[in-house]
Coordinates of C-alpha atoms in Angstrom, one line a residue:
X1 CA 40.7 -70.7 86.9
X2 CA 37.1 -69.6 87.2
X3 CA 34.2 -70.6 84.9
X4 CA 30.5 -70.9 85.2
X5 CA 30.5 -73.5 82.5
X6 CA 32.0 -76.9 83.4
X7 CA 32.6 -77.9 79.7
X8 CA 34.6 -74.7 79.0
X9 CA 36.6 -75.3 82.2
X10 CA 37.4 -78.9 81.1
X11 CA 38.4 -77.9 77.6
X12 CA 40.6 -75.1 78.9
X13 CA 42.4 -77.2 81.5
X14 CA 42.9 -80.0 78.9
X15 CA 44.6 -77.5 76.6
X16 CA 46.8 -76.2 79.5
X17 CA 47.9 -79.8 80.3
X18 CA 49.2 -80.2 76.8
X19 CA 51.7 -77.3 77.3
X20 CA 52.3 -77.4 81.1
X21 CA 52.4 -79.8 83.9
X22 CA 49.5 -78.8 86.1
X23 CA 47.4 -80.4 88.8
X24 CA 44.0 -79.6 90.1
X25 CA 43.8 -78.8 93.8
X26 CA 40.0 -78.5 94.1
X27 CA 38.1 -75.4 95.1
X28 CA 40.3 -72.3 95.6
X29 CA 41.0 -71.7 99.3
X30 CA 44.1 -69.4 99.4
X31 CA 45.6 -67.0 96.9
X32 CA 48.5 -64.7 97.7
X33 CA 47.9 -64.7 101.4
X34 CA 44.2 -64.2 101.1
X35 CA 41.7 -66.8 102.2
X36 CA 38.9 -67.4 99.8
X37 CA 35.6 -69.0 101.0
X38 CA 32.8 -69.9 98.6
X39 CA 29.3 -70.7 99.7
X40 CA 28.1 -74.1 98.7
X41 CA 25.4 -72.6 96.4
X42 CA 28.1 -70.4 94.8
X43 CA 26.2 -67.2 95.5
X44 CA 28.9 -65.6 97.7
X45 CA 32.7 -65.4 97.8
X46 CA 34.3 -64.1 101.0
X47 CA 37.9 -62.9 101.2
X48 CA 39.9 -62.2 104.3
X49 CA 43.5 -61.8 105.3
X50 CA 43.3 -62.6 109.0
X51 CA 46.4 -64.8 109.0
X52 CA 48.4 -62.1 107.1
X53 CA 47.3 -59.5 109.7
X54 CA 48.1 -61.8 112.6
X55 CA 51.6 -62.3 111.3
X56 CA 52.1 -58.6 110.8
X57 CA 50.9 -58.0 114.4
X58 CA 53.4 -60.5 115.7
X59 CA 56.3 -59.2 113.6
X60 CA 55.8 -55.7 114.7
X61 CA 55.1 -56.8 118.3
X62 CA 51.7 -55.1 118.4
X63 CA 50.3 -58.1 120.1
X64 CA 52.2 -57.0 123.3
X65 CA 50.1 -53.8 123.3
X66 CA 46.8 -54.6 125.0
X67 CA 44.9 -51.5 123.9
X68 CA 43.4 -51.7 120.4
X69 CA 42.0 -48.8 118.4
X70 CA 38.5 -48.2 117.1
X71 CA 39.7 -46.1 114.1
X72 CA 42.7 -46.6 111.9
X73 CA 44.1 -43.0 112.4
X74 CA 43.6 -39.8 114.3
X75 CA 42.9 -36.4 112.6
X76 CA 46.5 -35.5 113.6
X77 CA 47.6 -37.8 110.7
X78 CA 46.7 -34.9 108.3
X79 CA 49.2 -32.7 110.0
X80 CA 52.1 -35.0 109.4
X81 CA 54.9 -33.5 107.4
X82 CA 58.0 -35.0 105.8
X83 CA 60.8 -36.1 108.0
X84 CA 63.0 -33.2 109.3
X85 CA 66.7 -33.0 108.7
X86 CA 67.5 -34.0 112.3
X87 CA 65.1 -37.0 112.3
X88 CA 66.5 -40.4 111.5
X89 CA 64.9 -42.5 108.7
X90 CA 63.1 -45.5 110.1
X91 CA 64.4 -48.5 108.1
X92 CA 61.3 -50.6 108.6
X93 CA 58.8 -47.9 107.6
X94 CA 59.0 -48.5 103.8
X95 CA 58.4 -52.2 104.3
X96 CA 55.5 -51.7 106.7
X97 CA 53.8 -49.3 104.3
X98 CA 54.1 -51.8 101.5
X99 CA 52.4 -54.5 103.6
X100 CA 49.7 -52.1 104.6
X101 CA 49.1 -51.1 101.0
X102 CA 48.7 -54.8 100.1
X103 CA 46.0 -55.1 102.8
X104 CA 44.3 -51.9 101.8
X105 CA 43.9 -52.9 98.1
X106 CA 43.0 -56.5 98.7
X107 CA 40.5 -56.7 101.5
X108 CA 40.8 -53.9 104.0
X109 CA 39.4 -50.8 102.3
X110 CA 38.7 -49.3 105.7
X111 CA 42.4 -48.4 106.1
X112 CA 42.9 -47.2 102.5
X113 CA 42.9 -43.4 103.2
X114 CA 45.3 -43.6 106.2
X115 CA 47.7 -46.0 104.4
X116 CA 47.8 -44.0 101.2
X117 CA 48.4 -40.8 103.1
X118 CA 51.3 -42.4 104.9
X119 CA 52.6 -43.8 101.6
X120 CA 53.5 -40.2 100.6
X121 CA 56.4 -40.5 103.0
X122 CA 57.5 -44.0 102.1
X123 CA 61.0 -43.0 101.0
X124 CA 61.7 -40.7 103.9
X125 CA 59.6 -42.0 106.8
X126 CA 60.8 -41.2 110.3
X127 CA 59.8 -42.0 113.8
X128 CA 56.6 -40.0 113.7
X129 CA 55.6 -41.7 110.5
X130 CA 56.2 -45.2 112.0
X131 CA 54.1 -44.2 115.1
X132 CA 51.2 -43.4 112.8
X133 CA 51.7 -46.6 110.8
X134 CA 51.7 -48.7 114.0
X135 CA 48.4 -47.0 115.0
X136 CA 46.9 -48.7 111.9
X137 CA 48.4 -52.0 113.0
X138 CA 46.7 -51.6 116.4
X139 CA 43.4 -50.9 114.7
X140 CA 43.9 -54.1 112.6
X141 CA 44.7 -56.1 115.7
X142 CA 41.2 -55.3 117.0
X143 CA 39.5 -55.8 113.6
X144 CA 41.5 -58.7 112.0
X145 CA 38.4 -60.9 111.7
X146 CA 36.7 -58.5 109.3
X147 CA 36.0 -60.0 105.8
X148 CA 34.7 -58.8 102.5
X149 CA 31.9 -60.7 100.8
X150 CA 30.9 -60.5 97.2
X151 CA 27.4 -61.9 96.5
X152 CA 25.0 -62.5 93.6
X153 CA 21.3 -63.0 93.7
X154 CA 21.6 -66.0 91.6
X155 CA 24.2 -68.8 91.3
X156 CA 25.9 -67.0 88.4
X157 CA 29.2 -66.6 90.3
X158 CA 31.7 -69.0 88.8
X159 CA 33.3 -71.6 91.0
X160 CA 36.9 -70.8 91.7
X161 CA 39.3 -73.7 91.2
X162 CA 42.9 -73.9 92.0

C-alpha cells in the first residue's frame, strides 16, 4: 500500500482489517523477486533483481563460464530464423525466455530488445536460440548489480508499506 497521506493510509488499512486478516510488515523491501530500496527522505525508490539474476545464472550454469559480455546480444541475433525441421526443440528455451521477459519488463530495460526478439521463437526455440538466450545471461552475469532508480525533486513520493 502506498500513500503520501498517513491519515488516508490508516483509514484504508483499518477498513481492510475489517474484511481480511492482515499484518503490517513495515516499509516494503521485496515484491515479486524485486528488491525495493527507499531513501530515508522518500525522494528515491530503487529497484533491482540481483538475487533473481544470481539464481538464474546458477540454474543455467553460467557462473561456470568465466567470460562475461559487454552487450546483451550480437548483430547476428537479427539473422536468427525459426528452428529448422532437423533441429531439436530445446525444452528449457521457453522457460528461460519467460524469465528473461520478467527481468526486461521489471528492471532490466537494457535487455528488452534482445529478449523480445528471441521471444518470437518461444514455442519453437532450438539450440541456436538457446545459445543466443544464454548470451543474454552472460551479459546479466557481468551487470547483475545494475539498478533502476526513480526520483522526485521533493518528498512527494509515497512511502511504500508492505
